[in-house]
Each structure stands twice: as structure tokens, then as C-alpha cells.
């Protein structure tokens, strides 16, 4: 149900496809998401190291896990905002608004 098609023109600066019918993640969104994922990875690495310590305190691990969850939620928010701004706001003009709404609802309600 993905409303995409191969793009014939790409952006030479690596920001994404310039074909308005090709739905790809905007370059600035990719960069922000990657930066936030690096933060989450740092937290995960810290947790893995801490778990090697036999004296680690449970609540310290829980606090770090909450930080990872927060970082991942931040990534999801960046990606969602990018999708809404780049694709949903232009869906009516492309004629695929209903498909995009269905697709977004499927993702947001998946467990």
C-alpha cells in the first residue's frame, strides 16, 4: 500500500529525490533522526557497560532505559514531523491522501 514510485531525478546535494511523486524521507529529517539515534545508542552502550558491573543499582539501569525510550520517541517524532510536512500536506495535490492516511494509521496503531 506504499504510495511511492521510483524517482527519475535525484537531488545532487543528497537531500532526497526531487520528483514530487516519490515519497522519500527529507534529508534534514534523516540527519536529525540519525543524530538522535546516536544519542540512544550512546545510552544503550552505557547500559551494557553498567550491566557488567556486579554492583550496578537497578534504578540506575531503569533511569538509563527511560533515557533510551525518550531518545527513540524523539526520533519517532522527528520522522513523523518530516513525513507530515513533506508528504501529508501535499497528498491532496498528488491524489493519494486517503492512502497516506491509511498508511499512517496502520503504522501508528501497530503493536
PDB file of N, CA and C in Angstrom:
ATOM      1  N   UNK A   1       0.814  -1.190   0.000  1.00  0.00           N
ATOM      2  CA  UNK A   1       0.000   0.000   0.000  1.00  0.00           C
ATOM      3  C   UNK A   1       0.864   1.263   0.000  1.00  0.00           C
ATOM      4  N   UNK A   2       2.164   1.148  -0.120  1.00  0.00           N
ATOM      5  CA  UNK A   2       3.036   2.302  -0.086  1.00  0.00           C
ATOM      6  C   UNK A   2       2.872   3.114  -1.360  1.00  0.00           C
ATOM      7  N   UNK A   3       2.475   4.386  -1.246  1.00  0.00           N
ATOM      8  CA  UNK A   3       2.221   5.209  -2.425  1.00  0.00           C
ATOM      9  C   UNK A   3       3.486   5.836  -2.981  1.00  0.00           C
ATOM     10  N   UNK A   4       4.452   5.005  -3.362  1.00  0.00           N
ATOM     11  CA  UNK A   4       5.691   5.541  -3.915  1.00  0.00           C
ATOM     12  C   UNK A   4       5.928   4.950  -5.285  1.00  0.00           C
ATOM     13  N   UNK A   5       6.767   5.587  -6.008  1.00  0.00           N
ATOM     14  CA  UNK A   5       7.229   5.045  -7.275  1.00  0.00           C
ATOM     15  C   UNK A   5       8.670   5.484  -7.437  1.00  0.00           C
ATOM     16  N   UNK A   6       9.459   4.770  -8.217  1.00  0.00           N
ATOM     17  CA  UNK A   6      10.866   5.147  -8.363  1.00  0.00           C
ATOM     18  C   UNK A   6      11.000   6.563  -8.914  1.00  0.00           C
ATOM     19  N   UNK A   7      11.894   7.306  -8.356  1.00  0.00           N
ATOM     20  CA  UNK A   7      12.138   8.662  -8.837  1.00  0.00           C
ATOM     21  C   UNK A   7      13.148   8.619  -9.966  1.00  0.00           C
ATOM     22  N   UNK A   8      12.968   9.500 -10.906  1.00  0.00           N
ATOM     23  CA  UNK A   8      13.886   9.556 -12.028  1.00  0.00           C
ATOM     24  C   UNK A   8      14.945  10.625 -11.819  1.00  0.00           C
ATOM     25  N   UNK A   9      14.688  11.558 -10.925  1.00  0.00           N
ATOM     26  CA  UNK A   9      15.607  12.658 -10.688  1.00  0.00           C
ATOM     27  C   UNK A   9      15.971  12.663  -9.214  1.00  0.00           C
ATOM     28  N   UNK A  10      17.258  12.773  -8.914  1.00  0.00           N
ATOM     29  CA  UNK A  10      17.667  12.868  -7.525  1.00  0.00           C
ATOM     30  C   UNK A  10      18.334  14.203  -7.281  1.00  0.00           C
ATOM     31  N   UNK A  11      18.333  14.610  -6.036  1.00  0.00           N
ATOM     32  CA  UNK A  11      18.937  15.856  -5.617  1.00  0.00           C
ATOM     33  C   UNK A  11      20.444  15.657  -5.525  1.00  0.00           C
ATOM     34  N   UNK A  12      21.232  16.436  -6.265  1.00  0.00           N
ATOM     35  CA  UNK A  12      22.682  16.250  -6.225  1.00  0.00           C
ATOM     36  C   UNK A  12      23.301  16.546  -4.861  1.00  0.00           C
ATOM     37  N   UNK A  13      22.609  17.250  -3.985  1.00  0.00           N
ATOM     38  CA  UNK A  13      23.144  17.563  -2.661  1.00  0.00           C
ATOM     39  C   UNK A  13      22.772  16.507  -1.637  1.00  0.00           C
ATOM     40  N   UNK A  14      22.119  15.435  -2.056  1.00  0.00           N
ATOM     41  CA  UNK A  14      21.797  14.344  -1.162  1.00  0.00           C
ATOM     42  C   UNK A  14      20.629  14.605  -0.231  1.00  0.00           C
ATOM     43  N   UNK A  15      19.791  15.572  -0.559  1.00  0.00           N
ATOM     44  CA  UNK A  15      18.646  15.888   0.297  1.00  0.00           C
ATOM     45  C   UNK A  15      17.457  14.987   0.019  1.00  0.00           C
ATOM     46  N   UNK A  16      17.511  14.209  -1.020  1.00  0.00           N
ATOM     47  CA  UNK A  16      16.405  13.330  -1.356  1.00  0.00           C
ATOM     48  C   UNK A  16      16.009  13.523  -2.804  1.00  0.00           C
ATOM     49  N   UNK A  17      14.982  12.837  -3.202  1.00  0.00           N
ATOM     50  CA  UNK A  17      14.519  12.911  -4.576  1.00  0.00           C
ATOM     51  C   UNK A  17      13.766  14.208  -4.815  1.00  0.00           C
ATOM     52  N   UNK A  18      13.950  14.753  -6.014  1.00  0.00           N
ATOM     53  CA  UNK A  18      13.262  15.990  -6.362  1.00  0.00           C
ATOM     54  C   UNK A  18      11.937  15.720  -7.052  1.00  0.00           C
ATOM     55  N   UNK A  19      11.685  14.484  -7.431  1.00  0.00           N
ATOM     56  CA  UNK A  19      10.415  14.117  -8.032  1.00  0.00           C
ATOM     57  C   UNK A  19       9.341  14.177  -6.949  1.00  0.00           C
ATOM     58  N   UNK A  20       8.352  15.075  -7.088  1.00  0.00           N
ATOM     59  CA  UNK A  20       7.361  15.235  -6.031  1.00  0.00           C
ATOM     60  C   UNK A  20       6.475  14.006  -5.821  1.00  0.00           C
ATOM     61  N   UNK A  21       6.481  13.066  -6.752  1.00  0.00           N
ATOM     62  CA  UNK A  21       5.661  11.869  -6.598  1.00  0.00           C
ATOM     63  C   UNK A  21       6.403  10.753  -5.860  1.00  0.00           C
ATOM     64  N   UNK A  22       7.697  10.937  -5.664  1.00  0.00           N
ATOM     65  CA  UNK A  22       8.485   9.939  -4.933  1.00  0.00           C
ATOM     66  C   UNK A  22       8.534  10.342  -3.469  1.00  0.00           C
ATOM     67  N   UNK A  23       7.998   9.506  -2.602  1.00  0.00           N
ATOM     68  CA  UNK A  23       7.920   9.836  -1.186  1.00  0.00           C
ATOM     69  C   UNK A  23       9.120   9.251  -0.455  1.00  0.00           C
ATOM     70  N   UNK A  24      10.130  10.079  -0.276  1.00  0.00           N
ATOM     71  CA  UNK A  24      11.306   9.655   0.474  1.00  0.00           C
ATOM     72  C   UNK A  24      11.470  10.593   1.670  1.00  0.00           C
ATOM     73  N   UNK A  25      12.274  10.168   2.621  1.00  0.00           N
ATOM     74  CA  UNK A  25      12.488  10.975   3.816  1.00  0.00           C
ATOM     75  C   UNK A  25      13.359  12.188   3.463  1.00  0.00           C
ATOM     76  N   UNK A  26      12.918  13.379   3.840  1.00  0.00           N
ATOM     77  CA  UNK A  26      13.721  14.576   3.569  1.00  0.00           C
ATOM     78  C   UNK A  26      15.101  14.482   4.224  1.00  0.00           C
ATOM     79  N   UNK A  27      16.095  15.062   3.586  1.00  0.00           N
ATOM     80  CA  UNK A  27      17.469  14.990   4.070  1.00  0.00           C
ATOM     81  C   UNK A  27      17.659  15.530   5.466  1.00  0.00           C
ATOM     82  N   UNK A  28      17.027  16.663   5.790  1.00  0.00           N
ATOM     83  CA  UNK A  28      17.194  17.224   7.131  1.00  0.00           C
ATOM     84  C   UNK A  28      16.568  16.316   8.187  1.00  0.00           C
ATOM     85  N   UNK A  29      15.481  15.645   7.839  1.00  0.00           N
ATOM     86  CA  UNK A  29      14.855  14.695   8.760  1.00  0.00           C
ATOM     87  C   UNK A  29      15.779  13.515   8.997  1.00  0.00           C
ATOM     88  N   UNK A  30      16.400  13.005   7.925  1.00  0.00           N
ATOM     89  CA  UNK A  30      17.339  11.887   8.067  1.00  0.00           C
ATOM     90  C   UNK A  30      18.490  12.264   8.994  1.00  0.00           C
ATOM     91  N   UNK A  31      19.013  13.464   8.831  1.00  0.00           N
ATOM     92  CA  UNK A  31      20.135  13.907   9.664  1.00  0.00           C
ATOM     93  C   UNK A  31      19.729  14.037  11.126  1.00  0.00           C
ATOM     94  N   UNK A  32      18.568  14.638  11.380  1.00  0.00           N
ATOM     95  CA  UNK A  32      18.091  14.779  12.762  1.00  0.00           C
ATOM     96  C   UNK A  32      17.830  13.418  13.396  1.00  0.00           C
ATOM     97  N   UNK A  33      17.228  12.507  12.633  1.00  0.00           N
ATOM     98  CA  UNK A  33      16.939  11.170  13.158  1.00  0.00           C
ATOM     99  C   UNK A  33      18.240  10.427  13.469  1.00  0.00           C
ATOM    100  N   UNK A  34      19.207  10.527  12.585  1.00  0.00           N
ATOM    101  CA  UNK A  34      20.491   9.851  12.806  1.00  0.00           C
ATOM    102  C   UNK A  34      21.188  10.395  14.051  1.00  0.00           C
ATOM    103  N   UNK A  35      21.112  11.706  14.254  1.00  0.00           N
ATOM    104  CA  UNK A  35      21.729  12.328  15.432  1.00  0.00           C
ATOM    105  C   UNK A  35      21.058  11.817  16.705  1.00  0.00           C
ATOM    106  N   UNK A  36      19.744  11.743  16.702  1.00  0.00           N
ATOM    107  CA  UNK A  36      19.022  11.262  17.883  1.00  0.00           C
ATOM    108  C   UNK A  36      19.264   9.773  18.117  1.00  0.00           C
ATOM    109  N   UNK A  37      19.398   9.000  17.049  1.00  0.00           N
ATOM    110  CA  UNK A  37      19.705   7.580  17.209  1.00  0.00           C
ATOM    111  C   UNK A  37      21.104   7.382  17.793  1.00  0.00           C
ATOM    112  N   UNK A  38      22.026   8.256  17.427  1.00  0.00           N
ATOM    113  CA  UNK A  38      23.368   8.170  18.006  1.00  0.00           C
ATOM    114  C   UNK A  38      23.314   8.406  19.517  1.00  0.00           C
ATOM    115  N   UNK A  39      22.449   9.318  19.940  1.00  0.00           N
ATOM    116  CA  UNK A  39      22.270   9.560  21.377  1.00  0.00           C
ATOM    117  C   UNK A  39      21.709   8.313  22.047  1.00  0.00           C
ATOM    118  N   UNK A  40      20.693   7.720  21.440  1.00  0.00           N
ATOM    119  CA  UNK A  40      20.098   6.498  22.001  1.00  0.00           C
ATOM    120  C   UNK A  40      21.136   5.385  22.065  1.00  0.00           C
ATOM    121  N   UNK A  41      21.940   5.272  21.038  1.00  0.00           N
ATOM    122  CA  UNK A  41      22.985   4.237  21.028  1.00  0.00           C
ATOM    123  C   UNK A  41      23.988   4.475  22.153  1.00  0.00           C
ATOM    124  N   UNK A  42      24.330   5.714  22.391  1.00  0.00           N
ATOM    125  CA  UNK A  42      25.235   6.024  23.496  1.00  0.00           C
ATOM    126  C   UNK A  42      24.660   5.585  24.832  1.00  0.00           C
ATOM    127  N   UNK A  43      23.374   5.841  25.019  1.00  0.00           N
ATOM    128  CA  UNK A  43      22.707   5.396  26.245  1.00  0.00           C
ATOM    129  C   UNK A  43      22.719   3.863  26.342  1.00  0.00           C
ATOM    130  N   UNK A  44      22.430   3.190  25.232  1.00  0.00           N
ATOM    131  CA  UNK A  44      22.430   1.723  25.234  1.00  0.00           C
ATOM    132  C   UNK A  44      23.817   1.162  25.554  1.00  0.00           C
ATOM    133  N   UNK A  45      24.829   1.757  24.968  1.00  0.00           N
ATOM    134  CA  UNK A  45      26.194   1.315  25.256  1.00  0.00           C
ATOM    135  C   UNK A  45      26.519   1.495  26.730  1.00  0.00           C
ATOM    136  N   UNK A  46      26.066   2.602  27.292  1.00  0.00           N
ATOM    137  CA  UNK A  46      26.276   2.864  28.713  1.00  0.00           C
ATOM    138  C   UNK A  46      25.581   1.804  29.574  1.00  0.00           C
ATOM    139  N   UNK A  47      24.379   1.433  29.189  1.00  0.00           N
ATOM    140  CA  UNK A  47      23.629   0.412  29.927  1.00  0.00           C
ATOM    141  C   UNK A  47      24.363  -0.927  29.849  1.00  0.00           C
ATOM    142  N   UNK A  48      24.815  -1.283  28.667  1.00  0.00           N
ATOM    143  CA  UNK A  48      25.519  -2.567  28.504  1.00  0.00           C
ATOM    144  C   UNK A  48      26.781  -2.603  29.361  1.00  0.00           C
ATOM    145  N   UNK A  49      27.513  -1.496  29.405  1.00  0.00           N
ATOM    146  CA  UNK A  49      28.705  -1.445  30.259  1.00  0.00           C
ATOM    147  C   UNK A  49      28.318  -1.543  31.724  1.00  0.00           C
ATOM    148  N   UNK A  50      27.286  -0.833  32.116  1.00  0.00           N
ATOM    149  CA  UNK A  50      26.853  -0.844  33.515  1.00  0.00           C
ATOM    150  C   UNK A  50      26.419  -2.235  33.956  1.00  0.00           C
ATOM    151  N   UNK A  51      25.812  -2.994  33.062  1.00  0.00           N
ATOM    152  CA  UNK A  51      25.350  -4.330  33.418  1.00  0.00           C
ATOM    153  C   UNK A  51      26.505  -5.305  33.670  1.00  0.00           C
ATOM    154  N   UNK A  52      27.680  -4.942  33.249  1.00  0.00           N
ATOM    155  CA  UNK A  52      28.849  -5.774  33.521  1.00  0.00           C
ATOM    156  C   UNK A  52      29.363  -5.566  34.946  1.00  0.00           C
ATOM    157  N   UNK A  53      28.910  -4.518  35.588  1.00  0.00           N
ATOM    158  CA  UNK A  53      29.311  -4.208  36.955  1.00  0.00           C
ATOM    159  C   UNK A  53      28.402  -4.966  37.927  1.00  0.00           C
ATOM    160  N   UNK A  54      28.955  -5.849  38.754  1.00  0.00           N
ATOM    161  CA  UNK A  54      28.109  -6.608  39.676  1.00  0.00           C
ATOM    162  C   UNK A  54      27.449  -5.732  40.742  1.00  0.00           C
ATOM    163  N   UNK A  55      27.931  -4.526  40.919  1.00  0.00           N
ATOM    164  CA  UNK A  55      27.368  -3.633  41.933  1.00  0.00           C
ATOM    165  C   UNK A  55      26.392  -2.605  41.352  1.00  0.00           C
ATOM    166  N   UNK A  56      26.001  -2.783  40.098  1.00  0.00           N
ATOM    167  CA  UNK A  56      25.109  -1.813  39.469  1.00  0.00           C
ATOM    168  C   UNK A  56      23.769  -1.786  40.202  1.00  0.00           C
ATOM    169  N   UNK A  57      23.227  -0.605  40.331  1.00  0.00           N
ATOM    170  CA  UNK A  57      21.957  -0.414  41.024  1.00  0.00           C
ATOM    171  C   UNK A  57      20.820  -0.472  40.000  1.00  0.00           C
ATOM    172  N   UNK A  58      19.791  -1.238  40.299  1.00  0.00           N
ATOM    173  CA  UNK A  58      18.664  -1.459  39.378  1.00  0.00           C
ATOM    174  C   UNK A  58      18.058  -0.149  38.884  1.00  0.00           C
ATOM    175  N   UNK A  59      17.870   0.789  39.796  1.00  0.00           N
ATOM    176  CA  UNK A  59      17.218   2.038  39.397  1.00  0.00           C
ATOM    177  C   UNK A  59      18.088   2.878  38.471  1.00  0.00           C
ATOM    178  N   UNK A  60      19.406   2.734  38.578  1.00  0.00           N
ATOM    179  CA  UNK A  60      20.286   3.424  37.627  1.00  0.00           C
ATOM    180  C   UNK A  60      20.059   2.884  36.216  1.00  0.00           C
ATOM    181  N   UNK A  61      19.888   1.570  36.117  1.00  0.00           N
ATOM    182  CA  UNK A  61      19.619   0.956  34.810  1.00  0.00           C
ATOM    183  C   UNK A  61      18.251   1.395  34.294  1.00  0.00           C
ATOM    184  N   UNK A  62      17.257   1.398  35.159  1.00  0.00           N
ATOM    185  CA  UNK A  62      15.918   1.840  34.747  1.00  0.00           C
ATOM    186  C   UNK A  62      15.929   3.282  34.262  1.00  0.00           C
ATOM    187  N   UNK A  63      16.691   4.122  34.942  1.00  0.00           N
ATOM    188  CA  UNK A  63      16.779   5.524  34.527  1.00  0.00           C
ATOM    189  C   UNK A  63      17.401   5.641  33.137  1.00  0.00           C
ATOM    190  N   UNK A  64      18.451   4.872  32.891  1.00  0.00           N
ATOM    191  CA  UNK A  64      19.071   4.887  31.569  1.00  0.00           C
ATOM    192  C   UNK A  64      18.131   4.320  30.498  1.00  0.00           C
ATOM    193  N   UNK A  65      17.374   3.295  30.854  1.00  0.00           N
ATOM    194  CA  UNK A  65      16.401   2.743  29.905  1.00  0.00           C
ATOM    195  C   UNK A  65      15.342   3.782  29.540  1.00  0.00           C
ATOM    196  N   UNK A  66      14.906   4.554  30.518  1.00  0.00           N
ATOM    197  CA  UNK A  66      13.943   5.629  30.235  1.00  0.00           C
ATOM    198  C   UNK A  66      14.559   6.665  29.289  1.00  0.00           C
ATOM    199  N   UNK A  67      15.852   6.923  29.459  1.00  0.00           N
ATOM    200  CA  UNK A  67      16.528   7.867  28.568  1.00  0.00           C
ATOM    201  C   UNK A  67      16.550   7.333  27.137  1.00  0.00           C
ATOM    202  N   UNK A  68      16.787   6.034  26.984  1.00  0.00           N
ATOM    203  CA  UNK A  68      16.773   5.429  25.645  1.00  0.00           C
ATOM    204  C   UNK A  68      15.377   5.532  25.045  1.00  0.00           C
ATOM    205  N   UNK A  69      14.361   5.211  25.839  1.00  0.00           N
ATOM    206  CA  UNK A  69      12.982   5.313  25.341  1.00  0.00           C
ATOM    207  C   UNK A  69      12.665   6.745  24.921  1.00  0.00           C
ATOM    208  N   UNK A  70      13.108   7.699  25.705  1.00  0.00           N
ATOM    209  CA  UNK A  70      12.883   9.102  25.354  1.00  0.00           C
ATOM    210  C   UNK A  70      13.588   9.475  24.058  1.00  0.00           C
ATOM    211  N   UNK A  71      14.822   9.002  23.907  1.00  0.00           N
ATOM    212  CA  UNK A  71      15.567   9.290  22.679  1.00  0.00           C
ATOM    213  C   UNK A  71      14.885   8.664  21.468  1.00  0.00           C
ATOM    214  N   UNK A  72      14.398   7.431  21.605  1.00  0.00           N
ATOM    215  CA  UNK A  72      13.704   6.775  20.492  1.00  0.00           C
ATOM    216  C   UNK A  72      12.379   7.465  20.177  1.00  0.00           C
ATOM    217  N   UNK A  73      11.672   7.914  21.211  1.00  0.00           N
ATOM    218  CA  UNK A  73      10.450   8.685  20.967  1.00  0.00           C
ATOM    219  C   UNK A  73      10.775   9.978  20.232  1.00  0.00           C
ATOM    220  N   UNK A  74      11.897  10.584  20.572  1.00  0.00           N
ATOM    221  CA  UNK A  74      12.324  11.794  19.872  1.00  0.00           C
ATOM    222  C   UNK A  74      12.582  11.524  18.401  1.00  0.00           C
ATOM    223  N   UNK A  75      13.217  10.386  18.092  1.00  0.00           N
ATOM    224  CA  UNK A  75      13.454  10.009  16.694  1.00  0.00           C
ATOM    225  C   UNK A  75      12.115   9.843  15.978  1.00  0.00           C
ATOM    226  N   UNK A  76      11.195   9.134  16.613  1.00  0.00           N
ATOM    227  CA  UNK A  76       9.885   8.906  16.002  1.00  0.00           C
ATOM    228  C   UNK A  76       9.179  10.238  15.734  1.00  0.00           C
ATOM    229  N   UNK A  77       9.283  11.169  16.654  1.00  0.00           N
ATOM    230  CA  UNK A  77       8.642  12.473  16.458  1.00  0.00           C
ATOM    231  C   UNK A  77       9.268  13.238  15.307  1.00  0.00           C
ATOM    232  N   UNK A  78      10.584  13.178  15.179  1.00  0.00           N
ATOM    233  CA  UNK A  78      11.268  13.847  14.063  1.00  0.00           C
ATOM    234  C   UNK A  78      10.816  13.245  12.737  1.00  0.00           C
ATOM    235  N   UNK A  79      10.776  11.920  12.670  1.00  0.00           N
ATOM    236  CA  UNK A  79      10.376  11.250  11.429  1.00  0.00           C
ATOM    237  C   UNK A  79       8.914  11.543  11.103  1.00  0.00           C
ATOM    238  N   UNK A  80       8.059  11.498  12.116  1.00  0.00           N
ATOM    239  CA  UNK A  80       6.642  11.792  11.888  1.00  0.00           C
ATOM    240  C   UNK A  80       6.454  13.227  11.400  1.00  0.00           C
ATOM    241  N   UNK A  81       7.115  14.169  12.038  1.00  0.00           N
ATOM    242  CA  UNK A  81       7.003  15.578  11.608  1.00  0.00           C
ATOM    243  C   UNK A  81       7.476  15.733  10.165  1.00  0.00           C
ATOM    244  N   UNK A  82       8.592  15.108   9.832  1.00  0.00           N
ATOM    245  CA  UNK A  82       9.094  15.177   8.458  1.00  0.00           C
ATOM    246  C   UNK A  82       8.109  14.594   7.466  1.00  0.00           C
ATOM    247  N   UNK A  83       7.496  13.469   7.841  1.00  0.00           N
ATOM    248  CA  UNK A  83       6.507  12.834   6.963  1.00  0.00           C
ATOM    249  C   UNK A  83       5.289  13.735   6.774  1.00  0.00           C
ATOM    250  N   UNK A  84       4.810  14.288   7.870  1.00  0.00           N
ATOM    251  CA  UNK A  84       3.643  15.176   7.781  1.00  0.00           C
ATOM    252  C   UNK A  84       3.946  16.391   6.921  1.00  0.00           C
ATOM    253  N   UNK A  85       5.086  17.012   7.141  1.00  0.00           N
ATOM    254  CA  UNK A  85       5.425  18.226   6.404  1.00  0.00           C
ATOM    255  C   UNK A  85       5.717  17.955   4.934  1.00  0.00           C
ATOM    256  N   UNK A  86       6.423  16.865   4.652  1.00  0.00           N
ATOM    257  CA  UNK A  86       6.854  16.610   3.276  1.00  0.00           C
ATOM    258  C   UNK A  86       5.821  15.878   2.435  1.00  0.00           C
ATOM    259  N   UNK A  87       4.999  15.051   3.076  1.00  0.00           N
ATOM    260  CA  UNK A  87       4.137  14.186   2.276  1.00  0.00           C
ATOM    261  C   UNK A  87       2.645  14.377   2.536  1.00  0.00           C
ATOM    262  N   UNK A  88       2.257  14.456   3.783  1.00  0.00           N
ATOM    263  CA  UNK A  88       0.834  14.539   4.085  1.00  0.00           C
ATOM    264  C   UNK A  88       0.259  15.880   3.630  1.00  0.00           C
ATOM    265  N   UNK A  89       0.998  16.947   3.822  1.00  0.00           N
ATOM    266  CA  UNK A  89       0.491  18.270   3.434  1.00  0.00           C
ATOM    267  C   UNK A  89       0.332  18.414   1.922  1.00  0.00           C
ATOM    268  N   UNK A  90       0.993  17.557   1.157  1.00  0.00           N
ATOM    269  CA  UNK A  90       0.903  17.626  -0.305  1.00  0.00           C
ATOM    270  C   UNK A  90       0.110  16.463  -0.903  1.00  0.00           C
ATOM    271  N   UNK A  91      -0.460  15.626  -0.045  1.00  0.00           N
ATOM    272  CA  UNK A  91      -1.138  14.413  -0.516  1.00  0.00           C
ATOM    273  C   UNK A  91      -2.350  14.719  -1.388  1.00  0.00           C
ATOM    274  N   UNK A  92      -3.124  15.721  -1.041  1.00  0.00           N
ATOM    275  CA  UNK A  92      -4.325  16.034  -1.832  1.00  0.00           C
ATOM    276  C   UNK A  92      -3.951  16.411  -3.262  1.00  0.00           C
ATOM    277  N   UNK A  93      -2.878  17.181  -3.401  1.00  0.00           N
ATOM    278  CA  UNK A  93      -2.449  17.592  -4.736  1.00  0.00           C
ATOM    279  C   UNK A  93      -1.979  16.397  -5.568  1.00  0.00           C
ATOM    280  N   UNK A  94      -1.405  15.391  -4.911  1.00  0.00           N
ATOM    281  CA  UNK A  94      -0.964  14.189  -5.615  1.00  0.00           C
ATOM    282  C   UNK A  94      -2.099  13.211  -5.839  1.00  0.00           C
ATOM    283  N   UNK A  95      -3.168  13.339  -5.044  1.00  0.00           N
ATOM    284  CA  UNK A  95      -4.306  12.442  -5.173  1.00  0.00           C
ATOM    285  C   UNK A  95      -4.183  11.152  -4.378  1.00  0.00           C
ATOM    286  N   UNK A  96      -3.286  11.126  -3.396  1.00  0.00           N
ATOM    287  CA  UNK A  96      -3.127   9.909  -2.612  1.00  0.00           C
ATOM    288  C   UNK A  96      -3.375  10.140  -1.122  1.00  0.00           C
ATOM    289  N   UNK A  97      -4.190  11.119  -0.795  1.00  0.00           N
ATOM    290  CA  UNK A  97      -4.436  11.466   0.609  1.00  0.00           C
ATOM    291  C   UNK A  97      -5.022  10.294   1.395  1.00  0.00           C
ATOM    292  N   UNK A  98      -6.011   9.631   0.843  1.00  0.00           N
ATOM    293  CA  UNK A  98      -6.636   8.509   1.563  1.00  0.00           C
ATOM    294  C   UNK A  98      -5.632   7.393   1.820  1.00  0.00           C
ATOM    295  N   UNK A  99      -4.794   7.101   0.831  1.00  0.00           N
ATOM    296  CA  UNK A  99      -3.775   6.064   1.013  1.00  0.00           C
ATOM    297  C   UNK A  99      -2.781   6.452   2.099  1.00  0.00           C
ATOM    298  N   UNK A 100      -2.360   7.707   2.104  1.00  0.00           N
ATOM    299  CA  UNK A 100      -1.404   8.154   3.120  1.00  0.00           C
ATOM    300  C   UNK A 100      -1.997   8.125   4.518  1.00  0.00           C
ATOM    301  N   UNK A 101      -3.248   8.505   4.643  1.00  0.00           N
ATOM    302  CA  UNK A 101      -3.910   8.460   5.953  1.00  0.00           C
ATOM    303  C   UNK A 101      -3.993   7.014   6.430  1.00  0.00           C
ATOM    304  N   UNK A 102      -4.411   6.101   5.550  1.00  0.00           N
ATOM    305  CA  UNK A 102      -4.495   4.685   5.922  1.00  0.00           C
ATOM    306  C   UNK A 102      -3.127   4.139   6.320  1.00  0.00           C
ATOM    307  N   UNK A 103      -2.127   4.475   5.542  1.00  0.00           N
ATOM    308  CA  UNK A 103      -0.773   4.007   5.816  1.00  0.00           C
ATOM    309  C   UNK A 103      -0.266   4.523   7.163  1.00  0.00           C
ATOM    310  N   UNK A 104      -0.493   5.791   7.424  1.00  0.00           N
ATOM    311  CA  UNK A 104      -0.057   6.396   8.691  1.00  0.00           C
ATOM    312  C   UNK A 104      -0.803   5.775   9.867  1.00  0.00           C
ATOM    313  N   UNK A 105      -2.089   5.565   9.730  1.00  0.00           N
ATOM    314  CA  UNK A 105      -2.870   4.936  10.812  1.00  0.00           C
ATOM    315  C   UNK A 105      -2.394   3.512  11.074  1.00  0.00           C
ATOM    316  N   UNK A 106      -2.060   2.779  10.014  1.00  0.00           N
ATOM    317  CA  UNK A 106      -1.542   1.420  10.193  1.00  0.00           C
ATOM    318  C   UNK A 106      -0.254   1.433  11.016  1.00  0.00           C
ATOM    319  N   UNK A 107       0.626   2.376  10.705  1.00  0.00           N
ATOM    320  CA  UNK A 107       1.895   2.459  11.434  1.00  0.00           C
ATOM    321  C   UNK A 107       1.685   2.903  12.872  1.00  0.00           C
ATOM    322  N   UNK A 108       0.846   3.910  13.067  1.00  0.00           N
ATOM    323  CA  UNK A 108       0.654   4.451  14.413  1.00  0.00           C
ATOM    324  C   UNK A 108      -0.125   3.516  15.333  1.00  0.00           C
ATOM    325  N   UNK A 109      -0.928   2.621  14.779  1.00  0.00           N
ATOM    326  CA  UNK A 109      -1.712   1.715  15.622  1.00  0.00           C
ATOM    327  C   UNK A 109      -1.109   0.323  15.705  1.00  0.00           C
ATOM    328  N   UNK A 110       0.013   0.079  15.031  1.00  0.00           N
ATOM    329  CA  UNK A 110       0.659  -1.227  15.076  1.00  0.00           C
ATOM    330  C   UNK A 110       1.261  -1.480  16.456  1.00  0.00           C
ATOM    331  N   UNK A 111       1.236  -2.720  16.866  1.00  0.00           N
ATOM    332  CA  UNK A 111       1.842  -3.083  18.162  1.00  0.00           C
ATOM    333  C   UNK A 111       2.912  -4.097  17.979  1.00  0.00           C
TER     334      UNK A 111
END
